[in-house]
C-alpha positions as a Python dict, from the first residue, in 0.01 Angstrom:
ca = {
    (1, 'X'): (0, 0, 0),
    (2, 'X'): (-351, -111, -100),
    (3, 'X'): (-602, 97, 26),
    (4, 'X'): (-463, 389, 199),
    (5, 'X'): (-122, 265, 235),
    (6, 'X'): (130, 541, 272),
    (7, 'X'): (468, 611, 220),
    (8, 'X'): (731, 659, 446),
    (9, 'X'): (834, 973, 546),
    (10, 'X'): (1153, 1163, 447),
    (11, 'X'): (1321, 1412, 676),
    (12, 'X'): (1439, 1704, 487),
    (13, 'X'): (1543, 2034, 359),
    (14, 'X'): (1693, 2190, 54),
    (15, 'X'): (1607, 2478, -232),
    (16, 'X'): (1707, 2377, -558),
    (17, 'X'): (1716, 2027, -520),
    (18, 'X'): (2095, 2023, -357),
    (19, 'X'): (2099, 2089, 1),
    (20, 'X'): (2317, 2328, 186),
    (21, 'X'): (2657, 2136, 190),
    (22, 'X'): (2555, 1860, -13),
    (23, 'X'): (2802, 1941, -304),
    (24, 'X'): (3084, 1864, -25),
    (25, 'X'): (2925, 1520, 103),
    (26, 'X'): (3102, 1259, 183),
    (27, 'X'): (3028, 906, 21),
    (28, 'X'): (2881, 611, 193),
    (29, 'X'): (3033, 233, 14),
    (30, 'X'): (2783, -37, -2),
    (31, 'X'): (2677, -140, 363),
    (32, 'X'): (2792, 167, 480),
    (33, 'X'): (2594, 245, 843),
    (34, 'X'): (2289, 509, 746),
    (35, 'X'): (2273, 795, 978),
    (36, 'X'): (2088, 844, 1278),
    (37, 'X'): (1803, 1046, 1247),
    (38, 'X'): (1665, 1289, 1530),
    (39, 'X'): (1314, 1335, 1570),
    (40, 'X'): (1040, 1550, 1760),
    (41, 'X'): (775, 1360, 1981),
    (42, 'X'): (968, 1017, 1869),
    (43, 'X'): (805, 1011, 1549),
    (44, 'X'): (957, 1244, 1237),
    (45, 'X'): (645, 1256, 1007),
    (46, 'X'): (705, 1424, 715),
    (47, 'X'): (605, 1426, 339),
    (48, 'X'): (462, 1053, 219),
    (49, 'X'): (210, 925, 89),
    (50, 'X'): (113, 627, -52),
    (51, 'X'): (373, 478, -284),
    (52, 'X'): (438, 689, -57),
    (53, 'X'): (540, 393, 48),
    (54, 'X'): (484, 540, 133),
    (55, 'X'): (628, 588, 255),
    (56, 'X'): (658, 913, 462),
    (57, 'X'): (749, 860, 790),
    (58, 'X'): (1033, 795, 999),
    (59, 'X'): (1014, 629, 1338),
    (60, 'X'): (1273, 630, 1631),
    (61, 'X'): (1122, 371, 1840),
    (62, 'X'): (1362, 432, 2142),
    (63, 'X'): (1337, 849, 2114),
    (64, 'X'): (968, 880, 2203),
    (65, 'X'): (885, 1152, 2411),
    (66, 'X'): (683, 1489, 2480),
    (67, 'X'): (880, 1723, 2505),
    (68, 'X'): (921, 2055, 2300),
    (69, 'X'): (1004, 1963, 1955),
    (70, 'X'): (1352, 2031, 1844),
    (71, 'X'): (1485, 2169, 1519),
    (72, 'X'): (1577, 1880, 1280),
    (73, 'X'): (1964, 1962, 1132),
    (74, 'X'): (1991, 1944, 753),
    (75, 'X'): (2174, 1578, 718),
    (76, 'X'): (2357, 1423, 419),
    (77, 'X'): (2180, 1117, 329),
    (78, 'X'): (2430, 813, 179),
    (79, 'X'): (2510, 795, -151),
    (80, 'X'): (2560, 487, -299),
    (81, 'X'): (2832, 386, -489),
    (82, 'X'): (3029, 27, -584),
    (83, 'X'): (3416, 1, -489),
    (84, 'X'): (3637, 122, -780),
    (85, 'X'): (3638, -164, -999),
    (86, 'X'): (3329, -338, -896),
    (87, 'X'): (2993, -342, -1087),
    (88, 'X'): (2747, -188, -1049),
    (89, 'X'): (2487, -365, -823),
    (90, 'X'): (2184, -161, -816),
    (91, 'X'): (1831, -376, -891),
    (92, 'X'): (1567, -303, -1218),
    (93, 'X'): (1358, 6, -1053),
    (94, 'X'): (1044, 36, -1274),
    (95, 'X'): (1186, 317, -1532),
    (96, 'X'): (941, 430, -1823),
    (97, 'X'): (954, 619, -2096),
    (98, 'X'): (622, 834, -2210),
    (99, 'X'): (626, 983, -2543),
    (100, 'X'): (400, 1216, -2785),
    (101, 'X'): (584, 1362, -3066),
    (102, 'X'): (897, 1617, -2908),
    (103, 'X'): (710, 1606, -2587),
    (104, 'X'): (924, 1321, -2310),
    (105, 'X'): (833, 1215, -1944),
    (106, 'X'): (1030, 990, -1789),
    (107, 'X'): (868, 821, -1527),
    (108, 'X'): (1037, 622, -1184),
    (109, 'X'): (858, 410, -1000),
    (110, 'X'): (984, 522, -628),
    (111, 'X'): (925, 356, -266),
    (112, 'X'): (1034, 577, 15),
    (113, 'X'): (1219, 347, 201),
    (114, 'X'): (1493, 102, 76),
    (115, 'X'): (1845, -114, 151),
    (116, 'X'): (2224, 15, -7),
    (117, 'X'): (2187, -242, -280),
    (118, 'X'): (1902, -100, -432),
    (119, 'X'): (2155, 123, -631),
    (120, 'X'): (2331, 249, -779),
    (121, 'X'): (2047, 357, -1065),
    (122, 'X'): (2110, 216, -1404),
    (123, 'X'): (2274, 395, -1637),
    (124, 'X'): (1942, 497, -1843),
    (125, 'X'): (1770, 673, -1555),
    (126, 'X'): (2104, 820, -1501),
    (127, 'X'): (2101, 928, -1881),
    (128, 'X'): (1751, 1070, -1834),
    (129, 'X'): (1874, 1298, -1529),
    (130, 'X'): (2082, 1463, -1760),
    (131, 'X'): (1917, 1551, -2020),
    (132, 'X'): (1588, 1609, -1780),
    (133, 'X'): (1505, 2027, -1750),
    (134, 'X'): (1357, 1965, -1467),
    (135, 'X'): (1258, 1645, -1187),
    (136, 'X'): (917, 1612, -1017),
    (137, 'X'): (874, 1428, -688),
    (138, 'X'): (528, 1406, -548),
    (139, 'X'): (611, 1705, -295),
    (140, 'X'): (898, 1936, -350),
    (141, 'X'): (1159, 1947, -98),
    (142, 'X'): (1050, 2272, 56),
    (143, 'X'): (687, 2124, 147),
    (144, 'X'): (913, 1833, 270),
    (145, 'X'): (1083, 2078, 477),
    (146, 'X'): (747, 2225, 628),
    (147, 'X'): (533, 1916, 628),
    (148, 'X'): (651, 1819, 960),
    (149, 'X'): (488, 2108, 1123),
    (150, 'X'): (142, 1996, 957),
    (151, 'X'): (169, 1660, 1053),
    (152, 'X'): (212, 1781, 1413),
    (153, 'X'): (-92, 1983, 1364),
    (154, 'X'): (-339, 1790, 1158),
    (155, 'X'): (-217, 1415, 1251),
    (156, 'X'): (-170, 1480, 1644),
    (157, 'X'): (-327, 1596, 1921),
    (158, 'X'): (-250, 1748, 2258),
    (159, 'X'): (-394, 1486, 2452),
    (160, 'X'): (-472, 1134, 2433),
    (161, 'X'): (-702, 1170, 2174),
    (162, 'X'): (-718, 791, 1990),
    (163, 'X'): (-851, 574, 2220),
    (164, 'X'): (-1190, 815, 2190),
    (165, 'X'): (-1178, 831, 1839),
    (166, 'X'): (-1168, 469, 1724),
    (167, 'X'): (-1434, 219, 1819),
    (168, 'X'): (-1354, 21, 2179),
    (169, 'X'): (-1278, -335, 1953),
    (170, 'X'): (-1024, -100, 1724),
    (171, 'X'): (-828, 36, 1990),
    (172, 'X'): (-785, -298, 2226),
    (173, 'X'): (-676, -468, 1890),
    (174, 'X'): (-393, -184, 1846),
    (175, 'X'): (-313, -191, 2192),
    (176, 'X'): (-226, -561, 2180),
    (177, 'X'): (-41, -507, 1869),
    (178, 'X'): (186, -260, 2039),
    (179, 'X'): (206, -391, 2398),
    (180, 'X'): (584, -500, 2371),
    (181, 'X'): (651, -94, 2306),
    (182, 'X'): (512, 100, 2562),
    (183, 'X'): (692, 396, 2436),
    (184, 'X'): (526, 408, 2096),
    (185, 'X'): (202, 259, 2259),
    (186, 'X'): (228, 592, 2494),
    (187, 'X'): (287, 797, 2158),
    (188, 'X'): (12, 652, 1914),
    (189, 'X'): (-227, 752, 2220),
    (190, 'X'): (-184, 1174, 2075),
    (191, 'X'): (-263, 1029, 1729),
    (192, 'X'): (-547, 1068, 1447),
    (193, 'X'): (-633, 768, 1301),
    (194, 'X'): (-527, 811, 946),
    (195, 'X'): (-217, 943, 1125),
    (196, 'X'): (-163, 591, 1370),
    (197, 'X'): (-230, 405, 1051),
    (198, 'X'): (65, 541, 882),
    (199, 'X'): (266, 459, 1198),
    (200, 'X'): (182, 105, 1201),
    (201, 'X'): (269, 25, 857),
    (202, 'X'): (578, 255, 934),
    (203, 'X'): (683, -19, 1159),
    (204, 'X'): (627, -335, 940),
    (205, 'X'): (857, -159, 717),
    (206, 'X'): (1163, -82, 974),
    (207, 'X'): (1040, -496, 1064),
    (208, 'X'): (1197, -552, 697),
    (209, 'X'): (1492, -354, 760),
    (210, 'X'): (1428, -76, 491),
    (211, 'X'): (1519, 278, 594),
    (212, 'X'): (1502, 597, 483),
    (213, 'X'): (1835, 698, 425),
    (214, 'X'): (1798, 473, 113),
    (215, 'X'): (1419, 586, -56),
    (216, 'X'): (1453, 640, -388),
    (217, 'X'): (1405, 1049, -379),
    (218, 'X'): (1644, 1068, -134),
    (219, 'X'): (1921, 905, -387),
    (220, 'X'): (1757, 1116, -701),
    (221, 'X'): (1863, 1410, -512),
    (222, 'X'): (2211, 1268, -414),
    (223, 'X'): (2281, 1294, -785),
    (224, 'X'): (2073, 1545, -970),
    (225, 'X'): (2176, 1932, -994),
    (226, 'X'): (1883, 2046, -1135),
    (227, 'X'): (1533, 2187, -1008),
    (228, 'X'): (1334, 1948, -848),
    (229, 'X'): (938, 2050, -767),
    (230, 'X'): (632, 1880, -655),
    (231, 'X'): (347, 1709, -881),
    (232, 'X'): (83, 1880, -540),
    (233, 'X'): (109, 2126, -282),
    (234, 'X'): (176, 2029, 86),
    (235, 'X'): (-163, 2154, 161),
    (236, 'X'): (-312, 1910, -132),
    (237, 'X'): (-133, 1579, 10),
    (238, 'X'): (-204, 1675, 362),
    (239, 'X'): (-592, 1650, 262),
    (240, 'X'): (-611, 1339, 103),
    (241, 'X'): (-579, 1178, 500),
    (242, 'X'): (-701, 1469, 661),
    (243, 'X'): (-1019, 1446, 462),
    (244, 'X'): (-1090, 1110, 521),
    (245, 'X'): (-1396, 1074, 724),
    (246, 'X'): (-1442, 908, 1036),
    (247, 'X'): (-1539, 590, 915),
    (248, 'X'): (-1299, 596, 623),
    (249, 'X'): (-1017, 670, 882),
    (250, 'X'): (-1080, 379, 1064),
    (251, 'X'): (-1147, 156, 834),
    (252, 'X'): (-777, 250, 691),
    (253, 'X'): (-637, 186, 1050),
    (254, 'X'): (-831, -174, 1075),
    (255, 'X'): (-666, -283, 762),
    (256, 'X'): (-311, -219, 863),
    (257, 'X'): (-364, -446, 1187),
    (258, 'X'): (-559, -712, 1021),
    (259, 'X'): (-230, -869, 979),
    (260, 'X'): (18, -1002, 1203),
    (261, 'X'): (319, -806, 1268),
    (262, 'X'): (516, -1160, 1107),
    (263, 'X'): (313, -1140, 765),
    (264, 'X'): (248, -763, 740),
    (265, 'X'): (674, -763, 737),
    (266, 'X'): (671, -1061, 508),
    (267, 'X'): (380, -848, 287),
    (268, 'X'): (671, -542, 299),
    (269, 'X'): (951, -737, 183),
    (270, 'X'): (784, -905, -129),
    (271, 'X'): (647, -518, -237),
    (272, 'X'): (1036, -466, -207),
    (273, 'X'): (1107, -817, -410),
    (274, 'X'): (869, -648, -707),
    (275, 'X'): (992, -304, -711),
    (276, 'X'): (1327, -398, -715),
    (277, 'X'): (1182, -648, -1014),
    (278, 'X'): (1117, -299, -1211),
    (279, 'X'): (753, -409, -1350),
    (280, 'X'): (477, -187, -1189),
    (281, 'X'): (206, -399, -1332),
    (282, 'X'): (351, -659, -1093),
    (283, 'X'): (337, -440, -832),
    (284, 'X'): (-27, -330, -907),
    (285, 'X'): (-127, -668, -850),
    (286, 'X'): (0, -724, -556),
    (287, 'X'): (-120, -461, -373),
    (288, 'X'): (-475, -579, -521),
    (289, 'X'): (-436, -940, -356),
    (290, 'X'): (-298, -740, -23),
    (291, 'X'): (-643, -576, -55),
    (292, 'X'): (-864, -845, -84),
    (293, 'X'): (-684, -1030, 260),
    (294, 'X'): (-737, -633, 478),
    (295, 'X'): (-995, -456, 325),
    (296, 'X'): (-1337, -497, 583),
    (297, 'X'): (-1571, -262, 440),
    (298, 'X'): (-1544, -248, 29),
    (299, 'X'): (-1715, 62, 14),
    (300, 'X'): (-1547, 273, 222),
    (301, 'X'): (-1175, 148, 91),
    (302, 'X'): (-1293, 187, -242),
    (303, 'X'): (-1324, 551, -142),
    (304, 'X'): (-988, 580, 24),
    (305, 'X'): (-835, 413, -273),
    (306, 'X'): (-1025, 730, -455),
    (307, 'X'): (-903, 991, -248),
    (308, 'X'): (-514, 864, -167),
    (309, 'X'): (-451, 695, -482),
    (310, 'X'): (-681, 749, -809),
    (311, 'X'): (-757, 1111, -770),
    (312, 'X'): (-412, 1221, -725),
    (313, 'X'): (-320, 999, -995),
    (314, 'X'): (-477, 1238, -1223),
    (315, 'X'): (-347, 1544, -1046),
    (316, 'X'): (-1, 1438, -1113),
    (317, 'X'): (-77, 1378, -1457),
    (318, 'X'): (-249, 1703, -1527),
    (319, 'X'): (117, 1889, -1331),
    (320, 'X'): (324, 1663, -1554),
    (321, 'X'): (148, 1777, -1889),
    (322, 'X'): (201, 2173, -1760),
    (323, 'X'): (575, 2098, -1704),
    (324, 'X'): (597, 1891, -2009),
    (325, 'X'): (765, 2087, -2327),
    (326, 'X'): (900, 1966, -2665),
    (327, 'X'): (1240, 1891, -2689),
    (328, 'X'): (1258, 1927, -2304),
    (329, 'X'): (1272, 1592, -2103),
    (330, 'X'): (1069, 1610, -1783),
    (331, 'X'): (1177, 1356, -1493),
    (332, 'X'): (909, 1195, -1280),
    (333, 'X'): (956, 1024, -937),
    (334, 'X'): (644, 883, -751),
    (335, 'X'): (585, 633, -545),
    (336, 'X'): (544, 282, -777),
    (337, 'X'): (172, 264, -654),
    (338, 'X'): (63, 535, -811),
    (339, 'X'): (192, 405, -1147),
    (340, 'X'): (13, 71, -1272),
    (341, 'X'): (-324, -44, -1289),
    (342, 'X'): (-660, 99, -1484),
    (343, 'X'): (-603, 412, -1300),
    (344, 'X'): (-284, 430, -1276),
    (345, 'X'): (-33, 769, -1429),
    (346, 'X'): (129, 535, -1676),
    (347, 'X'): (-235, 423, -1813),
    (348, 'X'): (-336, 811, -1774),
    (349, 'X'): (-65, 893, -1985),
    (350, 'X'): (-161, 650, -2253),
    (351, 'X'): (-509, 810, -2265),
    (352, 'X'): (-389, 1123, -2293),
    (353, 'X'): (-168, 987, -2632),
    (354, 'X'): (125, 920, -2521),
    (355, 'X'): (306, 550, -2610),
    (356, 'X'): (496, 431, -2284),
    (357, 'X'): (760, 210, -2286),
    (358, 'X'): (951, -28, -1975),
    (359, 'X'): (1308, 106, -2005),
}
């Protein structure tokens, strides 16, 4: 979401894109109950980022607790399929197509979270999978696998370490906003503020009934055989919050409860609405009217925008050129924030000389 938005996180495991006893999964129909998922300290925060949506992180509101974390089982996520006979239902995910000569990058606009009738994926982006050498995610599945551990490390603390870090106004407002859940008000206490930022956007999203089970990676993977690697290293995403200062932290923290929990859910579900649409430029522009209502201080959320968004941006870009060979499709999935705009990877690639096209 606008200025320091994140994704929301996905809890998994795998080498080679297929994890162990995925080729023997069984198949969840439309509607079909996602799976419950198990998490340490109440909070599973893993991979994300921004468009990561982004969304990376998965909340049990109910589960929250300190005790010794426990290992989280490799789990089959749903795969979505119509009844024999049915259509297909699945909406108009933004799908390009970047060319420059032999070279071709598909790109997928991706949010982390989503509902069963998001898909099945048309039948070009299922094309492109097959013909693609290889698909990119913004973090490969193994960082997913680890990135819980550095979340633990570099997002919480071992005592109540928030109220202290925020300013006295900042933390009474978050308090309020979480006084019906003590449990989660109890958790957010061991929390960074980049890190309880994430959180409470985490929780407009469950507010609009999206869930992980049904993120866009987690269905790529559902279907594609292939190698799948990451655009940046664990260590690289984990700094774009990490390395947020003080200020810049907060500020990102004081624009996810500038809303009420009513329109901040309401805010969720229309970002839904557009990706679903398939248009990223539509998305762009919403998340620059979101910005103008939350933003407090323009200068510092001009520089989270820079850190979380633009300059990774151009990372990804710069890893999708190195993977890029002729006559050897390339498959991109990142999180549909990252994609429109003047800064944006689809405009990057159009720099670089490459024509784009909406598929």
């Amino acid at each position: 979401m606008p200025s320091g938005s994140a994704a929301i996180a996905r809890d998994r495991r795998t080498s080679g894109g297929v994890p162990s006893g995925r080729r023997d999964r069984g198949i969840t129909r439309l509607g079909g109950p996602p799976r419950a998922t198990h998490v340490r300290r109440g909070v599973a925060l893993t991979g994300w980022l921004l468009g990561c949506l982004l969304m990376t992180l998965a909340v049990t509101l109910d589960a929250a607790t300190t005790a010794v974390p426990r290992a989280v089982a490799p789990r089959t996520f749903p795969l979505v399929v119509p009844e024999p006979g049915e259509p297909p239902p699945g909406a108009n995910l933004p799908f390009y197509e970047a060319r420059k000569g032999d070279m071709t990058i598909y790109v997928m606009g991706t949010l982390h979270v989503g509902k069963p009738d998001d898909y099945p994926f048309r039948k070009v982006v299922v094309d492109a999978l097959r013909v693609s050498k290889v698909v990119a995610f913004e973090l490969s599945p193994d960082d997913l696998t680890m990135s819980q551990d550095d979340v633990q490390k570099y997002g919480m603390c071992s005592r109540a370490c928030l109220p202290r870090l925020i300013p006295a106004p900042l933390w009474r407002q978050l308090r309020d906003r979480l006084k019906g859940n003590p449990a989660m008000l109890a958790e957010i206490r061991h929390m960074r503020p980049w890190l309880a930022a994430l959180l409470v956007e985490t929780l407009d999203s469950m507010g609009a009934d999206l869930q992980t089970e049904y993120g866009t990676e987690n269905q790529l993977e559902n279907i594609y055989r292939g190698r799948i690697v990451g655009l940046e290293s664990l260590a690289e995403q984990m700094d774009a919050f990490t390395g947020l200062t003080a200020a810049q932290q907060n500020e990102l923290l004081a624009q996810e409860l500038v809303l009420t929990p009513k329109k901040a859910t309401a805010q969720v579900e229309e970002l839904h609405r557009l990706w679903r649409a398939g248009d990223a430029e539509l998305v762009f522009d919403w998340s620059q009217s979101k910005a103008l209502q939350v933003r407090r201080n323009a200068t510092l959320a001009d520089a989270i925008d820079e850190r979380i968004l633009y300059s990774r941006n151009r990372r990804f870009l710069a890893r999708m050129l190195f993977l890029a060979d002729p006559g050897k499709p390339v498959f991109v999935a990142v999180g549909t924030l990252h994609l429109g705009g003047p800064h944006g990877v689809l405009q990057l690639l159009r720099e670089h000389g490459f024509s784009v096209a909406q598929r």
